[in-house]
Coordinates of C-alpha atoms in Angstrom, one line a residue:
M506 CA 19.6 11.7 29.0
E507 CA 22.0 9.4 30.9
K508 CA 23.2 12.3 33.1
I509 CA 19.6 13.3 33.9
L510 CA 18.6 9.8 34.8
G511 CA 21.7 9.5 37.0
Q512 CA 20.7 12.5 38.9
I513 CA 17.1 11.4 39.3
N514 CA 18.3 7.7 40.3
K515 CA 20.5 9.3 42.9
T516 CA 17.6 11.5 44.4
L517 CA 14.6 9.1 43.9
N518 CA 16.0 5.5 43.4
L519 CA 14.7 5.3 39.8
K520 CA 14.9 1.4 39.6
E521 CA 12.0 1.2 42.1
M522 CA 9.7 3.4 40.0
E523 CA 7.1 2.1 37.4
L524 CA 7.5 3.2 33.7
V525 CA 4.3 4.5 32.1
Q526 CA 3.9 5.0 28.4
H527 CA 2.0 8.1 27.0
K528 CA 1.3 9.2 23.4
D529 CA 4.1 11.9 23.2
S530 CA 6.1 11.0 26.4
F531 CA 6.8 8.4 29.0
S532 CA 7.2 8.8 32.7
Y533 CA 8.2 7.2 35.8
E534 CA 5.7 7.2 38.7
K535 CA 5.9 6.3 42.4
I536 CA 4.1 7.1 45.7
Y537 CA 6.1 8.7 48.3
T538 CA 5.4 10.2 51.7
S539 CA 5.1 13.9 51.6
D540 CA 7.9 14.3 54.0
F541 CA 10.3 12.7 51.5
I542 CA 9.0 14.8 48.7
E543 CA 9.4 18.1 50.6
E544 CA 13.0 17.2 51.4
I545 CA 14.0 16.8 47.8
F546 CA 11.6 19.4 46.3
S547 CA 14.4 21.9 45.6
Q548 CA 16.7 19.2 44.0
L549 CA 13.9 18.1 41.5
K550 CA 13.3 21.7 40.4
E551 CA 17.0 22.0 39.3
I552 CA 16.7 18.6 37.4
Q553 CA 13.8 19.7 35.3
N554 CA 14.5 20.9 31.8
E555 CA 12.9 20.9 28.2
S556 CA 13.1 17.1 28.1
L557 CA 11.9 16.3 31.5
K558 CA 8.8 17.7 33.3
I559 CA 8.1 16.8 36.9
F560 CA 4.6 16.6 38.5
I561 CA 3.8 16.3 42.1
G562 CA 0.3 15.1 42.8
G563 CA -0.6 15.6 39.2
Y564 CA 0.5 19.2 39.1
P565 CA 3.6 20.8 37.7
I566 CA 6.3 21.2 40.3
E567 CA 6.9 24.8 39.6
S568 CA 3.3 25.6 40.3
E569 CA 2.1 26.8 43.7
T570 CA -0.6 24.1 43.6
A571 CA 2.0 21.4 43.7
Q572 CA 3.6 22.7 46.8
N573 CA 0.3 23.2 48.5
T574 CA -0.7 19.6 48.0
I575 CA 2.2 18.4 50.3
F576 CA 0.8 17.5 53.7
E577 CA 3.0 16.0 56.4
G578 CA 3.1 12.3 56.4
E579 CA 0.5 11.7 53.6
P580 CA 1.2 9.6 50.4
L581 CA 1.8 11.6 47.3
K582 CA 2.5 10.6 43.7
I583 CA 5.7 11.9 42.0
E584 CA 5.7 11.7 38.1
L585 CA 8.7 12.3 36.0
R586 CA 7.5 12.9 32.3
F587 CA 10.1 12.8 29.6
S588 CA 9.4 14.2 26.1
K589 CA 10.0 11.5 23.5
K590 CA 10.7 14.2 20.8
N591 CA 13.3 15.9 22.7
I592 CA 15.1 12.8 23.8
F593 CA 15.0 11.6 20.2
S594 CA 16.5 14.8 18.9
T595 CA 19.3 14.7 21.6
L596 CA 20.1 11.1 20.7
F597 CA 19.8 11.4 16.9
P598 CA 20.2 15.1 16.1
D599 CA 20.3 14.4 12.3
E600 CA 17.1 12.6 12.0
D601 CA 13.4 13.7 11.7
F602 CA 11.4 12.6 14.7
D603 CA 8.2 12.4 12.5
N604 CA 9.8 9.8 10.2
Y605 CA 10.1 7.2 13.0
T606 CA 8.1 5.3 15.8
F607 CA 10.1 6.0 18.9
Q608 CA 9.2 4.0 22.0
V609 CA 10.8 3.8 25.4
F610 CA 10.9 0.7 27.7
K611 CA 12.3 0.1 31.1
D612 CA 13.7 -3.3 30.4
L613 CA 13.6 -6.5 28.1
K614 CA 10.7 -8.0 30.0
K615 CA 8.4 -5.1 28.9
I616 CA 9.4 -5.8 25.3
E617 CA 9.2 -9.7 25.5
K618 CA 5.5 -9.3 26.7
K619 CA 4.6 -7.5 23.5
I620 CA 6.0 -10.2 21.2
N621 CA 3.9 -13.2 20.5
P622 CA 4.8 -15.5 17.6
Y623 CA 1.1 -16.7 17.5
N624 CA -0.2 -13.2 17.1
L625 CA 1.9 -11.3 14.5
K626 CA -0.9 -8.7 14.3
L627 CA -0.3 -7.8 18.0
F628 CA 3.4 -7.3 17.1
E629 CA 2.5 -5.0 14.3
Q630 CA 0.3 -2.9 16.6
N631 CA 3.0 -2.5 19.1
F632 CA 6.0 -1.9 17.0
F633 CA 5.2 -1.4 13.2
K634 CA 1.7 0.3 13.1
T635 CA 2.3 3.0 10.6
R636 CA 5.3 1.4 8.3
K637 CA 7.6 3.7 9.9
K638 CA 11.0 2.4 11.2
C639 CA 10.8 1.7 14.8
I640 CA 13.4 2.8 17.4
N641 CA 13.0 1.2 20.8
L642 CA 15.0 2.6 23.7
L643 CA 15.8 0.6 26.9
I644 CA 16.4 2.5 30.1
E645 CA 17.9 -0.4 32.2
D646 CA 19.0 -3.5 30.3
D647 CA 22.0 -3.5 28.0
I648 CA 20.8 -4.2 24.5
Y649 CA 21.6 -3.6 20.8
I650 CA 20.0 -5.4 17.9
E651 CA 18.9 -3.8 14.5
N652 CA 17.8 -4.6 11.0
D653 CA 16.4 -2.2 8.3
Y654 CA 13.1 -1.8 10.1
L655 CA 13.7 -2.1 13.9
V656 CA 16.2 -1.2 16.4
F657 CA 16.2 -2.2 20.1
I658 CA 18.9 -0.2 21.9
S659 CA 20.0 0.9 25.4
L660 CA 21.1 4.4 26.2
N661 CA 24.8 3.7 26.2
N662 CA 24.7 2.0 22.7
C663 CA 22.9 4.7 20.7
S664 CA 26.0 5.5 18.9
A665 CA 26.3 1.9 17.6
I666 CA 23.5 2.3 15.1
T667 CA 24.8 1.9 11.6
S668 CA 22.7 1.5 8.5
F669 CA 19.3 1.8 10.2
F670 CA 18.5 5.2 8.8
N671 CA 18.4 4.4 5.3
Y672 CA 14.6 5.3 5.3
E673 CA 12.8 5.6 1.9
K674 CA 14.3 2.6 0.2
R675 CA 12.7 0.3 2.8
L676 CA 9.3 1.7 2.5
E677 CA 9.1 1.0 -1.2
F678 CA 10.2 -2.5 -0.6
I679 CA 7.4 -3.2 2.0
E680 CA 5.0 -1.8 -0.4
S681 CA 5.9 -4.2 -3.1
I682 CA 6.0 -7.3 -1.0
I683 CA 2.6 -6.6 0.7
E684 CA 0.9 -6.0 -2.7
T685 CA 2.3 -9.4 -4.1
R686 CA 1.1 -11.1 -0.9
E687 CA -2.4 -9.6 -1.2
D688 CA -2.6 -10.9 -4.7
Y689 CA -1.7 -14.5 -4.1
C690 CA -2.2 -15.3 -0.4
H691 CA -5.3 -15.1 1.7
W692 CA -4.4 -14.3 5.3
T693 CA -7.5 -13.7 7.5
E694 CA -6.8 -10.9 10.0
G695 CA -3.3 -10.7 8.2
T696 CA -0.9 -7.9 8.8
S697 CA -1.0 -4.7 6.8
N698 CA 2.6 -3.6 7.3
L699 CA 4.6 -6.5 8.5
I700 CA 6.9 -8.6 6.1
P701 CA 9.2 -11.4 7.2
E702 CA 12.3 -9.1 7.0
V703 CA 11.2 -7.1 10.0
F704 CA 11.9 -10.2 12.2
K705 CA 15.2 -11.1 10.7
F706 CA 18.1 -10.2 12.8
H707 CA 21.8 -11.3 12.4
F708 CA 22.1 -12.4 16.0
E709 CA 25.5 -13.8 15.3
N710 CA 26.8 -10.2 14.9
N711 CA 29.4 -9.6 17.5
K712 CA 28.3 -6.0 18.0
F713 CA 24.8 -7.0 19.1
H714 CA 23.8 -7.4 22.8
T715 CA 20.7 -9.6 23.4
N716 CA 19.4 -12.4 25.2
S717 CA 18.3 -16.1 24.2
E718 CA 14.5 -15.4 25.1
L719 CA 14.4 -12.4 22.6
E720 CA 16.1 -14.5 19.8
V721 CA 13.6 -17.3 20.3
L722 CA 10.7 -15.0 20.0
F723 CA 12.0 -13.2 16.9
N724 CA 13.1 -16.4 15.1
A725 CA 9.8 -18.2 15.7
S726 CA 7.9 -15.0 14.6
L727 CA 10.0 -15.0 11.4
V728 CA 9.2 -18.6 10.6
N729 CA 5.4 -18.1 11.2
C730 CA 5.4 -14.9 9.1
I731 CA 7.2 -16.7 6.2
I732 CA 4.7 -19.6 6.3
A733 CA 1.8 -17.1 6.0
Y734 CA 3.5 -15.5 3.0
L735 CA 3.9 -18.8 1.2
A736 CA 0.7 -20.6 2.1
N737 CA -2.6 -20.3 0.1
F738 CA -4.5 -19.1 3.1
T739 CA -3.9 -18.6 6.8
K740 CA -6.3 -18.1 9.7
K741 CA -6.4 -18.3 13.5
N742 CA -7.8 -21.3 15.3
D743 CA -8.7 -21.5 19.1
V744 CA -6.3 -24.1 20.6
D745 CA -6.3 -24.5 24.3
S746 CA -7.8 -21.1 24.8
E747 CA -5.2 -19.5 22.7
L748 CA -5.6 -18.3 19.2
T749 CA -3.1 -20.1 17.1
Q750 CA -2.1 -19.3 13.5
H751 CA -2.9 -22.1 11.0
S752 CA -1.7 -22.1 7.4
Y753 CA -2.7 -24.4 4.5
F754 CA -0.8 -25.2 1.4
V755 CA -2.9 -26.5 -1.6
G756 CA -1.0 -28.5 -4.2
K757 CA -1.1 -32.3 -4.9
K758 CA -3.0 -32.3 -1.6
K759 CA -4.0 -29.9 1.2
I760 CA -1.3 -29.5 3.8
G761 CA -2.0 -27.8 7.2
I762 CA 0.7 -26.3 9.4
K763 CA 0.2 -25.1 13.0
A764 CA 2.5 -22.3 14.1
K765 CA 4.8 -22.8 17.1
K766 CA 6.4 -20.5 19.7
S767 CA 10.0 -21.7 19.2
I768 CA 12.2 -23.3 16.5
P769 CA 15.0 -25.9 16.9
D770 CA 17.5 -24.5 14.5
I771 CA 17.9 -21.1 13.0
T772 CA 19.8 -22.5 10.0
E773 CA 16.6 -24.4 8.9
A774 CA 14.8 -21.0 9.2
L775 CA 17.2 -19.3 7.0
Y776 CA 16.5 -21.7 4.1
L777 CA 12.9 -20.9 4.6
F778 CA 13.8 -17.3 4.4
K779 CA 15.6 -17.9 1.1
L780 CA 12.6 -19.8 -0.4
Y781 CA 10.3 -16.8 0.6
R782 CA 12.8 -14.3 -1.1
W783 CA 13.1 -16.4 -4.2
A784 CA 9.3 -16.6 -4.4
Y785 CA 8.7 -12.9 -4.0
E786 CA 11.5 -11.5 -6.1
S787 CA 9.4 -12.4 -9.3
K788 CA 6.2 -10.8 -8.2
T789 CA 4.3 -13.4 -10.0
Y790 CA 2.2 -16.4 -9.1
E791 CA 4.3 -19.1 -10.8
R792 CA 7.0 -19.5 -8.1
L793 CA 4.4 -19.6 -5.3
G794 CA 2.5 -22.2 -7.2
V795 CA 5.5 -24.4 -7.7
I796 CA 6.5 -24.0 -3.9
R797 CA 3.0 -25.0 -2.8
N798 CA 3.1 -28.2 -4.9
V799 CA 6.6 -29.1 -3.7
V800 CA 5.6 -28.6 -0.1
S801 CA 2.5 -30.8 -0.5
V802 CA 4.7 -33.5 -1.7
F803 CA 7.4 -33.3 1.0
L804 CA 4.8 -33.0 3.8
C805 CA 2.1 -35.4 2.6
N806 CA 2.4 -38.0 5.4
G807 CA 2.4 -35.5 8.4
N808 CA -0.3 -33.6 10.5
E809 CA -0.6 -30.0 11.4
D810 CA 1.5 -30.4 14.5
S811 CA 4.5 -32.3 13.0
N812 CA 4.4 -30.4 9.6
Y813 CA 5.8 -27.3 11.2
F814 CA 9.1 -29.0 12.1
S815 CA 9.0 -31.2 9.0
L816 CA 8.9 -28.1 6.9
L817 CA 11.9 -26.6 8.8
K818 CA 14.0 -29.9 8.5
T819 CA 13.2 -30.2 4.8
A820 CA 13.5 -26.4 4.1
E821 CA 16.8 -26.8 2.1
K822 CA 15.3 -29.7 0.0
I823 CA 12.3 -27.8 -0.7
Y824 CA 14.2 -24.7 -1.7
Q825 CA 16.3 -26.8 -4.2
S826 CA 13.5 -28.7 -5.5
S827 CA 11.3 -25.7 -6.0
Q828 CA 14.1 -24.0 -8.2
N829 CA 14.5 -27.2 -10.2
N830 CA 10.8 -27.8 -10.7
Y831 CA 10.4 -24.1 -11.7
D832 CA 13.2 -24.6 -14.5
V833 CA 11.3 -27.4 -15.9
Y834 CA 8.0 -25.3 -15.8
L835 CA 9.7 -22.6 -17.6
N836 CA 10.9 -24.8 -20.3
E837 CA 7.3 -26.1 -20.9
K838 CA 6.1 -22.5 -21.0
V839 CA 8.6 -21.1 -23.6
D840 CA 6.4 -22.1 -26.5
N841 CA 3.2 -20.7 -24.9
Y842 CA 5.2 -17.6 -23.9
F843 CA 5.9 -16.6 -27.5
L844 CA 2.5 -17.7 -28.8
E845 CA 0.8 -15.4 -26.1
L846 CA 3.2 -12.6 -27.1
R847 CA 2.2 -12.9 -30.7
K848 CA -1.5 -13.2 -29.9
F849 CA -1.2 -9.9 -27.7
N850 CA 0.5 -8.1 -30.6
E851 CA -2.2 -9.2 -33.0
E852 CA -5.0 -8.1 -30.5
I853 CA -3.3 -4.7 -30.1
E854 CA -3.5 -4.2 -33.9
K855 CA -7.1 -5.3 -34.0
K856 CA -8.1 -2.8 -31.2
S857 CA -6.3 0.0 -33.0
T858 CA -8.2 -0.9 -36.3
Q859 CA -11.4 -1.0 -34.4
I860 CA -11.0 2.4 -33.0
S861 CA -9.9 3.8 -36.5
E862 CA -13.1 2.4 -37.9
S863 CA -15.1 4.2 -35.3
I864 CA -13.3 7.5 -36.3
S865 CA -14.1 6.7 -40.0
S866 CA -17.7 6.1 -39.1
I867 CA -18.1 9.5 -37.3
I868 CA -16.5 11.3 -40.2
E869 CA -18.6 9.6 -42.6
S870 CA -21.7 10.5 -40.5
M871 CA -20.7 14.2 -40.4
N872 CA -20.1 14.1 -44.2
K873 CA -23.6 12.8 -44.7
N874 CA -25.1 15.5 -42.5
F875 CA -23.1 18.1 -44.3
L876 CA -24.2 16.9 -47.7
A877 CA -27.9 16.8 -46.6
L878 CA -27.5 20.3 -45.1
T879 CA -26.0 21.7 -48.4
A880 CA -28.9 20.1 -50.4
T881 CA -31.4 21.6 -47.9
I882 CA -29.9 25.2 -48.4
V883 CA -29.9 24.7 -52.1
A884 CA -33.5 23.7 -52.2
I885 CA -34.6 26.4 -50.0
G886 CA -32.6 28.9 -52.1
F887 CA -34.1 27.6 -55.4
S888 CA -37.6 27.8 -53.8
Y889 CA -37.0 31.3 -52.7
S890 CA -35.7 32.4 -56.1
K891 CA -38.6 30.9 -58.0
L892 CA -41.6 31.3 -55.8
E893 CA -42.4 35.0 -55.0
N894 CA -45.0 34.1 -52.6
L895 CA -43.0 31.5 -50.6
N896 CA -44.0 31.3 -47.0
L897 CA -40.7 32.0 -45.1
K898 CA -42.2 30.9 -41.9
L899 CA -42.7 27.4 -43.3
I900 CA -39.1 27.5 -44.6
R901 CA -37.9 28.5 -41.1
V902 CA -40.0 25.7 -39.5
I903 CA -38.7 23.0 -41.9
A904 CA -35.1 24.2 -41.4
L905 CA -35.6 24.1 -37.6
I906 CA -37.1 20.5 -37.7
Y907 CA -34.2 19.4 -39.8
R908 CA -31.7 20.6 -37.3
I909 CA -33.5 18.9 -34.5
Y910 CA -33.3 15.7 -36.5
I911 CA -29.6 16.2 -37.0
L912 CA -29.2 16.9 -33.3
I913 CA -31.0 13.7 -32.4
T914 CA -29.2 11.5 -34.8
S915 CA -25.8 13.0 -34.0
L916 CA -26.3 12.4 -30.3
Y917 CA -27.3 8.8 -30.9
S918 CA -24.3 8.2 -33.1
F919 CA -21.8 10.0 -31.0
T920 CA -23.0 8.2 -27.9
Y921 CA -22.8 4.8 -29.7
Y922 CA -19.3 5.4 -31.0
Y923 CA -18.0 6.9 -27.7
N924 CA -19.3 3.7 -25.7
K925 CA -17.9 1.5 -28.5
V926 CA -14.3 3.0 -28.3
N927 CA -14.5 2.9 -24.4
I928 CA -15.4 -0.8 -24.5
I929 CA -12.6 -1.4 -27.0
K930 CA -10.1 0.2 -24.6
K931 CA -11.4 -1.6 -21.6
S932 CA -11.2 -4.9 -23.3
Y933 CA -7.7 -4.1 -24.4
D934 CA -6.7 -3.1 -20.7
N935 CA -8.2 -6.3 -19.2
Q936 CA -6.3 -8.4 -21.8
K937 CA -3.1 -6.6 -21.0
N938 CA -3.6 -7.3 -17.3
E939 CA -4.0 -11.1 -18.0
V940 CA -1.0 -11.1 -20.2
K941 CA 1.1 -9.5 -17.5
K942 CA 0.7 -12.6 -15.4
F943 CA 3.2 -14.5 -17.6
L944 CA 4.9 -11.6 -19.7
R945 CA 7.3 -9.2 -18.1
D946 CA 6.6 -5.5 -18.6
S947 CA 9.5 -5.1 -20.8
D948 CA 8.1 -7.7 -23.2
I949 CA 4.9 -5.9 -23.8
P950 CA 5.5 -3.9 -27.1
K951 CA 5.3 -0.3 -26.3
D952 CA 5.0 0.9 -29.9
N953 CA 1.9 -1.2 -30.7
E954 CA 0.5 -0.3 -27.1
S955 CA 0.8 3.5 -27.8
S956 CA -1.0 3.0 -31.2
V957 CA -4.1 2.2 -29.0
E958 CA -3.8 5.2 -27.0
M959 CA -3.1 7.4 -30.0
S960 CA -6.2 6.2 -31.8
K961 CA -8.3 6.9 -28.9
G962 CA -6.9 10.4 -28.7
I963 CA -7.6 11.0 -32.4
F964 CA -11.1 9.6 -31.8
K965 CA -11.7 12.1 -29.1
I966 CA -10.5 15.1 -31.2
Y967 CA -12.8 14.2 -34.1
L968 CA -15.7 13.7 -31.7
N969 CA -15.3 17.1 -30.0
I970 CA -15.0 18.8 -33.5
S971 CA -18.2 17.0 -34.6
I972 CA -20.2 17.9 -31.4
F973 CA -19.0 21.6 -31.8
I974 CA -20.2 21.7 -35.5
V975 CA -23.5 20.2 -34.7
F976 CA -24.3 22.7 -31.8
F977 CA -23.3 25.5 -34.1
L978 CA -25.7 24.6 -36.7
I979 CA -28.5 24.1 -34.2
L980 CA -27.9 27.5 -32.6
S981 CA -27.7 29.1 -36.0
S982 CA -31.0 27.6 -37.1
I983 CA -32.6 28.8 -33.8
G984 CA -31.1 32.2 -34.5
L985 CA -32.6 32.4 -38.1
Y986 CA -36.0 31.2 -36.8
L987 CA -36.2 33.8 -34.2
Y988 CA -35.0 36.5 -36.7
P989 CA -36.8 35.9 -40.1
K990 CA -35.6 39.2 -41.7
K991 CA -32.0 38.0 -41.4
L992 CA -33.0 34.7 -43.0
E993 CA -34.5 36.5 -45.9
T994 CA -31.4 38.7 -46.2
F995 CA -29.1 35.7 -46.0
L996 CA -31.2 33.9 -48.9
S997 CA -31.4 37.1 -51.1
I998 CA -27.6 37.5 -50.8
I999 CA -26.8 34.0 -51.8
F1000 CA -29.5 33.5 -54.6
S1001 CA -30.0 37.0 -56.0

């Protein structure tokens, strides 16, 4: 790639050309006079390869049409189109292009225009739209910074990339953080893929090459993103014709914080980052609730403008105070913890018993049906053996009516018990979800929990057997009704 660019630069003066982004490629475009293009036509043909396609006046350079468009002294556009996939494969031969977002920029100014700490959604659209790790290649400026999600690197630094390609693990982490935020924070027009870690770079790393403007943009974006992940709700307000992020913490009182485009000290931001990581490692509401109350105490005397810097200045104290208050909170919750655990175990036993009772009711219902069926058969047989002139047609009608009665009562009872068991199971699931807010998954008793599932499974088996038997009886009754001679034969065999 560097060699190709060197050849092109020598021929066309690349730095004076404008970089244009395309979906699967990028290109340099510049208007030349046709005299100049004709002079270097053969040189450009030799430079072209799989990674680079050259167009003259919109036509491939190897086509006759391209050469026919050259008229002496007239302006003509030359376009150098580079394939992103081929360049990626050349630079990173061991990686799969489809697993990454790969972008090419001419210089840092192009990147800085796409980063606005007030508008994190815009950053997401430009760099992190699909939750794929994003590699950003710069043609001119010397740069190298990376974290687990983003890398900005110039051509001569590509070999410096270290741990960036640890791909799958990071996606699972993003999914977990986003789900927790959506449960406990309300962010109007919030990001779908961005988490604060995306903006966190170790700029003190001696291997990195960057500039102060880029550091300011990323550090401010980091703080603004963390605030949105800690606050109760975040929205955009129109301030001086620019949409600015406003976040609100609701604790002892409601505290508003207006986002800024720069921060005074990255050390303060790092304590805020620690606070965010501590809040989200538990995946529960309690830590966020404690933090919001602590923030409302520390920032109770400020306004939306000053609260931003006050939050940064007191970030270390807020971090320590939140942990201390959380310990006190846990001590108060210990008794309730075991009380709720015991109640949950009792509720599981209750649900299992209710399902078992439904099974017993179905069995009892079937037993009654079988008993009544037996009595009916005996009565019919007795009548058949004692009364020579018995009207078999009447017997058939009575038997059919009885089977229809069994069908109606069975359908009613089966539907009733089926719905009852589903309601019991749904009630159990809802209660389990409520309990998970203050019990860990490991604390939920698996044995008792499986008893509910087992009871429901047994219920379904009995229900299916009962339905099969009922329909068998109905079909047999219809058969005997339609074929009376077989009914007479059947009765004579049994009662002769």
